mmCIF file of C-alpha atoms in Angstrom:
data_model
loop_
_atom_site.group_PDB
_atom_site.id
_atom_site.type_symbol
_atom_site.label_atom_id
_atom_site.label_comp_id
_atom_site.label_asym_id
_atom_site.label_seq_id
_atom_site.Cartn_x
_atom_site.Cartn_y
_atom_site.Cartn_z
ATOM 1 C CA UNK A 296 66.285 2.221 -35.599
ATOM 2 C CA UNK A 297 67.935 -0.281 -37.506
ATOM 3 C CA UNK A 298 65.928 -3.164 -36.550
ATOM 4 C CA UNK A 299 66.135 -7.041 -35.952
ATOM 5 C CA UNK A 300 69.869 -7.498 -36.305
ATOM 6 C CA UNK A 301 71.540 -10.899 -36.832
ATOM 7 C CA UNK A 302 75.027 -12.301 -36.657
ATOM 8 C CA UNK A 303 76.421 -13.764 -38.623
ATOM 9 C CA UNK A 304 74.542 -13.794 -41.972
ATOM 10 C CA UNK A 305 76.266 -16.691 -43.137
ATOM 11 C CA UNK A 306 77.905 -19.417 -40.868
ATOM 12 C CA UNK A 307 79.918 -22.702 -41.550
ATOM 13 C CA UNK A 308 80.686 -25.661 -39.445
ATOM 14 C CA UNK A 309 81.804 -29.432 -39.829
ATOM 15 C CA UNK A 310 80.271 -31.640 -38.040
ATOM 16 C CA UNK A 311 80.589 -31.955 -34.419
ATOM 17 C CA UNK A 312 81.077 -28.380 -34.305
ATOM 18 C CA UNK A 313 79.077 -25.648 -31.882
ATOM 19 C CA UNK A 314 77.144 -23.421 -33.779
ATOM 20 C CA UNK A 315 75.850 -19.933 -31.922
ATOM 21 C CA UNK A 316 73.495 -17.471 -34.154
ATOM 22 C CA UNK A 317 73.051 -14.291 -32.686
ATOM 23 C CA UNK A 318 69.791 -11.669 -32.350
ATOM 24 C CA UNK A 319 69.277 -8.160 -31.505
ATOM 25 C CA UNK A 320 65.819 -7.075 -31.175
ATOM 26 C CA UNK A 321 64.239 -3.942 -32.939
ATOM 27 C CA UNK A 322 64.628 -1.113 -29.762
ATOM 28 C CA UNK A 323 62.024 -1.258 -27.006
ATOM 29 C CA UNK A 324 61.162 -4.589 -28.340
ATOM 30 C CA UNK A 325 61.545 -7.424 -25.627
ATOM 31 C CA UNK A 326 60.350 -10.656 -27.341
ATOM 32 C CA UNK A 327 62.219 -12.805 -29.282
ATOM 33 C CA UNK A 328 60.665 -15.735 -31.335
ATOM 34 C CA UNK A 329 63.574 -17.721 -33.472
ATOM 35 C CA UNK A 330 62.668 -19.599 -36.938
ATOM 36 C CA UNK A 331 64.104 -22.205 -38.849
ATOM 37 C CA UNK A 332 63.592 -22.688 -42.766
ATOM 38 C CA UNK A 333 64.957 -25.770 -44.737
ATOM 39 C CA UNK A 334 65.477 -25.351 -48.273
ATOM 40 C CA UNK A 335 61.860 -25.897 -49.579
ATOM 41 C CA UNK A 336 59.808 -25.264 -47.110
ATOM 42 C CA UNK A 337 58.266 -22.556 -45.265
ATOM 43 C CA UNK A 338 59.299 -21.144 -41.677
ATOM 44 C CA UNK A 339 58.895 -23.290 -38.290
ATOM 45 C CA UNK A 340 58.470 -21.756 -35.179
ATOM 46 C CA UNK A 341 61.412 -22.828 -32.852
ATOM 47 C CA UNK A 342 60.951 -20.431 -29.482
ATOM 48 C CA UNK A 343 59.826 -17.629 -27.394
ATOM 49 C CA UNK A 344 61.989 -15.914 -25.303
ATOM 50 C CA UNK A 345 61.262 -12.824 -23.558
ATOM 51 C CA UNK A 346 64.360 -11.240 -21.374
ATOM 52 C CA UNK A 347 65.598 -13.818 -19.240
ATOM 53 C CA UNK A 348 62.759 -16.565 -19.654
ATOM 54 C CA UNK A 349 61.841 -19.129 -22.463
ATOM 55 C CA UNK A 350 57.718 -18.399 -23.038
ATOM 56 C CA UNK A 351 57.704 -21.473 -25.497
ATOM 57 C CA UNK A 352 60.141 -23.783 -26.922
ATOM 58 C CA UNK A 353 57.655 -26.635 -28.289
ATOM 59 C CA UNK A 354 59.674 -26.320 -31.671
ATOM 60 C CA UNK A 355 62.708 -26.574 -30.505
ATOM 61 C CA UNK A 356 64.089 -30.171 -31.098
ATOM 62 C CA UNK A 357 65.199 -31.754 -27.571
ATOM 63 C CA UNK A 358 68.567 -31.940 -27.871
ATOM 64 C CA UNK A 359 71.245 -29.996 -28.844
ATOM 65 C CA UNK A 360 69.027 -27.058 -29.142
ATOM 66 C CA UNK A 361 68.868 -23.956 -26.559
ATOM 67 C CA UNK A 362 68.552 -20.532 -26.272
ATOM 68 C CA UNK A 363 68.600 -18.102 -24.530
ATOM 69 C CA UNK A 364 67.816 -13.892 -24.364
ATOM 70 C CA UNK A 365 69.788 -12.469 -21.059
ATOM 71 C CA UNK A 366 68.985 -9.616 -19.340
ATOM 72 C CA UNK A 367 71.993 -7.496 -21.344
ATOM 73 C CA UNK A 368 72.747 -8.111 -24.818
ATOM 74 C CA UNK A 369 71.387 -10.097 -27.686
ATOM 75 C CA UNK A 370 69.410 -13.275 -28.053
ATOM 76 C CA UNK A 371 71.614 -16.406 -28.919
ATOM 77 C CA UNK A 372 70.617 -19.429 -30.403
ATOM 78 C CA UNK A 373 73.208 -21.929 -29.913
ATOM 79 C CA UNK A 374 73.353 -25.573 -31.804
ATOM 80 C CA UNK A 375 76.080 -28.042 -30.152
ATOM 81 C CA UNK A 376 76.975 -30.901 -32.233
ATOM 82 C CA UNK A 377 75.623 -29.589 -35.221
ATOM 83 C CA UNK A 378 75.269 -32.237 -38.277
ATOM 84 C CA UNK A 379 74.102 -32.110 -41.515
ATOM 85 C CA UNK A 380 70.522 -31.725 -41.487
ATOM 86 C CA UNK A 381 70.670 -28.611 -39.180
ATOM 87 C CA UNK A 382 71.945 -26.872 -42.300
ATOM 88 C CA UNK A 383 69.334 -23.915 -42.741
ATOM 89 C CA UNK A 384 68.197 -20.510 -42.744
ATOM 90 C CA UNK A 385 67.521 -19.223 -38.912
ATOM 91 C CA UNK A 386 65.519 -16.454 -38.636
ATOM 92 C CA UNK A 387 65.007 -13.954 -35.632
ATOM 93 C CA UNK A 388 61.877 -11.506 -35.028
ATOM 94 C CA UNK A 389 61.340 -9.087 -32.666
ATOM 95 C CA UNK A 390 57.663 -7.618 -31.148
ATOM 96 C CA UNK A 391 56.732 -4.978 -28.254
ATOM 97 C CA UNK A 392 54.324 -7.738 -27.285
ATOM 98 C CA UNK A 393 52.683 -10.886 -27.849
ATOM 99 C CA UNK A 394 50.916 -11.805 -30.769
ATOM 100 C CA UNK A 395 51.993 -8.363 -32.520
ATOM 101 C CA UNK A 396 53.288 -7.921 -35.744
ATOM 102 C CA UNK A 397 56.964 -9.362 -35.802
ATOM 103 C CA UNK A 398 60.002 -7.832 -37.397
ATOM 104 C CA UNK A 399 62.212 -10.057 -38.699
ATOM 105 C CA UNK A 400 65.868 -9.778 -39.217
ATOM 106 C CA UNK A 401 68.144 -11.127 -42.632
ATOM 107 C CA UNK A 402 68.291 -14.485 -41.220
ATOM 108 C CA UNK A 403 71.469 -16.746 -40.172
ATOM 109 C CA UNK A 404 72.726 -18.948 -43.487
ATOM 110 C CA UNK A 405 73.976 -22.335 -41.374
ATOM 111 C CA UNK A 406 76.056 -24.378 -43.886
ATOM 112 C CA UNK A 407 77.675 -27.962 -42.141
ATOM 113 C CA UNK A 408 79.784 -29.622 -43.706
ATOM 114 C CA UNK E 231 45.480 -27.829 -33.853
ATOM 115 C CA UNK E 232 46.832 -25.003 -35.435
ATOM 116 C CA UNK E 233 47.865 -24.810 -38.679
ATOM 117 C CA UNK E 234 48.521 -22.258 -41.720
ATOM 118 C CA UNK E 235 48.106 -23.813 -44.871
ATOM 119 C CA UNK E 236 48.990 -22.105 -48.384
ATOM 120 C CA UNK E 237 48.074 -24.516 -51.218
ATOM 121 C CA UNK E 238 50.081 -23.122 -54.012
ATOM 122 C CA UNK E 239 53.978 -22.907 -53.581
ATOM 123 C CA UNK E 240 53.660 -21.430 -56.715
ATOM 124 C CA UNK E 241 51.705 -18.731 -58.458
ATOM 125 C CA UNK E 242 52.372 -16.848 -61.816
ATOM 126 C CA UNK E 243 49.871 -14.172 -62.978
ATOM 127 C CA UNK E 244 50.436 -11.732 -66.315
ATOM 128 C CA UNK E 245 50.868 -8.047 -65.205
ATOM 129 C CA UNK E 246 46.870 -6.076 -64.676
ATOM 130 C CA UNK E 247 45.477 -9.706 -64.102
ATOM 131 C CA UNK E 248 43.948 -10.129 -60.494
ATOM 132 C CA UNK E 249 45.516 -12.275 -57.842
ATOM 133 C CA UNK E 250 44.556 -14.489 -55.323
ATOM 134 C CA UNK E 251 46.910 -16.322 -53.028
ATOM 135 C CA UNK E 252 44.728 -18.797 -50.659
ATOM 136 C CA UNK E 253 45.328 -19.442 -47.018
ATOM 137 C CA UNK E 254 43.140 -21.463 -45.031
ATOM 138 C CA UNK E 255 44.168 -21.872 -41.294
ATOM 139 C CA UNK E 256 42.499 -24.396 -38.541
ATOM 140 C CA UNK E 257 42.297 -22.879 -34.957
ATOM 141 C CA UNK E 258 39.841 -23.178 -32.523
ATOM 142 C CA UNK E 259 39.960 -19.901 -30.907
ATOM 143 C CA UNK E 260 39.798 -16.497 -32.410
ATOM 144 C CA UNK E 261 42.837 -16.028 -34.748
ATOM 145 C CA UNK E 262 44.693 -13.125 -35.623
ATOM 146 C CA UNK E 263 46.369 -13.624 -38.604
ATOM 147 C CA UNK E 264 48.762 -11.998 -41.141
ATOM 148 C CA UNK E 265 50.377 -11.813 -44.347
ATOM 149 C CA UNK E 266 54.183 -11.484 -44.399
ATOM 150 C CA UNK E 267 56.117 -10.478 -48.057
ATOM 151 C CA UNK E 268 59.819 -10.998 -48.590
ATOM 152 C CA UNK E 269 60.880 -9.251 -51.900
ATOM 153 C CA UNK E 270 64.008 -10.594 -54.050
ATOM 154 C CA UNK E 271 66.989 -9.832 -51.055
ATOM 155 C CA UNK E 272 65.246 -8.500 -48.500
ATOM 156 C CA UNK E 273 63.651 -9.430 -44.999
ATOM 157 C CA UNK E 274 60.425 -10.628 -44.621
ATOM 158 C CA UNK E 275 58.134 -8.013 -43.313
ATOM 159 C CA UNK E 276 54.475 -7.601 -42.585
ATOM 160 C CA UNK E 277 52.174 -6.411 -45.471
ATOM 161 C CA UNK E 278 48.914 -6.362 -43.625
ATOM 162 C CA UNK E 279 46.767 -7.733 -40.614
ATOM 163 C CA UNK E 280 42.912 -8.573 -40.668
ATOM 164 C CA UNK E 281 42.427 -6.437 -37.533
ATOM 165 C CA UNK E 282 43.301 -3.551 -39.357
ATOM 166 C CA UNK E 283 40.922 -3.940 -42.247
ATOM 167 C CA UNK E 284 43.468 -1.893 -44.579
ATOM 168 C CA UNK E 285 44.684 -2.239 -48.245
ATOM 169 C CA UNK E 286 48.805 -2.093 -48.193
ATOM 170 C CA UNK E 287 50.320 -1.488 -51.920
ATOM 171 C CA UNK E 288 46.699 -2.478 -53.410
ATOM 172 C CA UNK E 289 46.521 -6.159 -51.332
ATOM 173 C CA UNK E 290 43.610 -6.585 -49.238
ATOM 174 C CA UNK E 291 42.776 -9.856 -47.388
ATOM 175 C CA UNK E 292 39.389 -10.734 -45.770
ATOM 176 C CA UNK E 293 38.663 -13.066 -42.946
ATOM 177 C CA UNK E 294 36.018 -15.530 -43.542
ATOM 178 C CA UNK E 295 35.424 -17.317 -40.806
ATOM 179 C CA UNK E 296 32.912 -19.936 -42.149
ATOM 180 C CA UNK E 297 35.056 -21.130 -44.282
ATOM 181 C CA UNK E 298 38.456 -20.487 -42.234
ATOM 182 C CA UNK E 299 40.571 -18.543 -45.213
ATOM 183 C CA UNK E 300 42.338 -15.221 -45.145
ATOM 184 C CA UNK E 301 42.646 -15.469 -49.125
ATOM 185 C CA UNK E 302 45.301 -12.195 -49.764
ATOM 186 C CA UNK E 303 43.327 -10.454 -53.088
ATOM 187 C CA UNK E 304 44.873 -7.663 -55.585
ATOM 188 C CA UNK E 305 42.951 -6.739 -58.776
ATOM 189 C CA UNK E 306 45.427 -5.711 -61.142
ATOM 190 C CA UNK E 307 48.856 -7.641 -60.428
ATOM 191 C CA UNK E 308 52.113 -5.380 -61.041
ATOM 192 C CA UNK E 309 55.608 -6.848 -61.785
ATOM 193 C CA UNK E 310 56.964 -5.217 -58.795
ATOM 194 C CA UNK E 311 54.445 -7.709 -56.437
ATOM 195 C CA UNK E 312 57.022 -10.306 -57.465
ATOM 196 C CA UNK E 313 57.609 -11.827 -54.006
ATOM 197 C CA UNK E 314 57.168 -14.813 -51.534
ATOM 198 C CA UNK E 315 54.365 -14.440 -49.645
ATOM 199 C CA UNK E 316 53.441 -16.145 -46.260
ATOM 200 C CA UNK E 317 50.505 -16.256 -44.411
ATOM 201 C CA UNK E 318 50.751 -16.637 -40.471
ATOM 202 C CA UNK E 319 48.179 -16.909 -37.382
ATOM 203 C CA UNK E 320 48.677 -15.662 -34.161
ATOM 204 C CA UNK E 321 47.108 -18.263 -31.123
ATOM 205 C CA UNK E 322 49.516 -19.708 -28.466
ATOM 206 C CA UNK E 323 51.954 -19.673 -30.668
ATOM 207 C CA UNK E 324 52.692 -18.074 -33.981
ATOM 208 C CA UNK E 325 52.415 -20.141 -37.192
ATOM 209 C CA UNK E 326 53.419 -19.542 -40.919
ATOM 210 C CA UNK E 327 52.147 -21.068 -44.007
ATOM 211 C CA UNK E 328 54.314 -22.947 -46.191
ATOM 212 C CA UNK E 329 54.379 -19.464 -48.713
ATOM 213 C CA UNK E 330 53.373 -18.650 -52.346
ATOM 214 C CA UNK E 331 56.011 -17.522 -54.604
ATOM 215 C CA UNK E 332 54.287 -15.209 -56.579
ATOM 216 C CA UNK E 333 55.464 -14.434 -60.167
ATOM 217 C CA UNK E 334 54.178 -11.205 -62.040
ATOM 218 C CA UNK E 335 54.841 -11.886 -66.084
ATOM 219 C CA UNK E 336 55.488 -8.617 -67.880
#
């Protein structure tokens, strides 16, 4: 089992740009919560996703911001526009259910310039 | 509200000297709650969970619900505990602390 997988580990993109971070989930896991950590500080919930539905997205900021975790393949995280302050580490973790222990992948390095 | 908070973004301890990193959380329900470790290039992963009332690589954390801390406890600190360490409670939503970089001094 090679666990929570993310793509790319590092990403760059000027401004303007579309930004899409990818997430496989540990096997026979199906929820998805994704993170965000700015230099400094600690992580910040962003959403829940379980296959095919969005359980909570009360972190995510309202615009530019979705995601989504179809019924086939992996989660994706996807920043349109991106500018400079979206430059962080995303992280992705994976359960069997809710509220059990996570398992988080590398993370996603987002660099804007 | 919910909220994980971690005091000390800091920590440094001489090797065989206890440690303590604090976490006090606010939640009006009844939380579940975790420590997380990442080690020097690796992912974050769990180190233990109050439910399970067990001691992972000599670490043990109590719930006290009086006084709303899940303080994460070691006796004798070894250099390889070097780590940041975050503290996170499971409600409607799952919430992290801010994390303690802990630094073990040979």
């Amino acid at each position: 089992n090679a666990g929570v997988m993310q793509n790319p580990r590092h990403l760059v993109r000027r401004r303007g740009q579309e930004a899409r971070l990818r997430c496989s989930p540990m096997k026979g896991h199906s929820h998805v919560y994704w993170y965000r950590q700015l230099p400094e500080e600690g992580l910040k919930f962003m959403v829940y996703l379980q296959k095919e539905n969005i359980i909570d997205e009360s972190g995510m900021p309202k615009e530019r911001f979705s995601a989504e975790f179809p019924k086939e393949g992996p989660s994706i995280l996807r920043i349109q526009q991106v500018v400079r302050g979206d430059s962080a580490a995303y992280f992705c973790a994976s359960s069997p259910g809710f509220n059990q222990p996570q398992h988080f992948g590398d993370g996603t390095r987002l660099s804007i310039l | 509200a919910q909220r994980v908070t971690q005091p000390e973004k800091l920590l440094s301890v001489f090797k065989g000297a206890p440690v303590e990193l604090k976490c006090n959380y606010s939640y009006s329900g009844s939380p579940e709650l975790f420590w997380y470790v990442q080690y020097s290039r690796q992912r974050l992963q769990l180190l233990l969970r109050h439910i399970s009332r067990e001691s992972i690589k000599g670490f043990t954390a109590d719930l006290n619900k009086g006084e709303t801390s899940f303080h994460l406890k070691k006796p004798f600190a070894q250099e390889e505990d070097s780590a940041m360490y975050y503290c996170a409670l499971a409600g409607n939503q799952f919430y992290f602390g801010t994390g303690t970089s802990l630094t073990v001094i040979p």
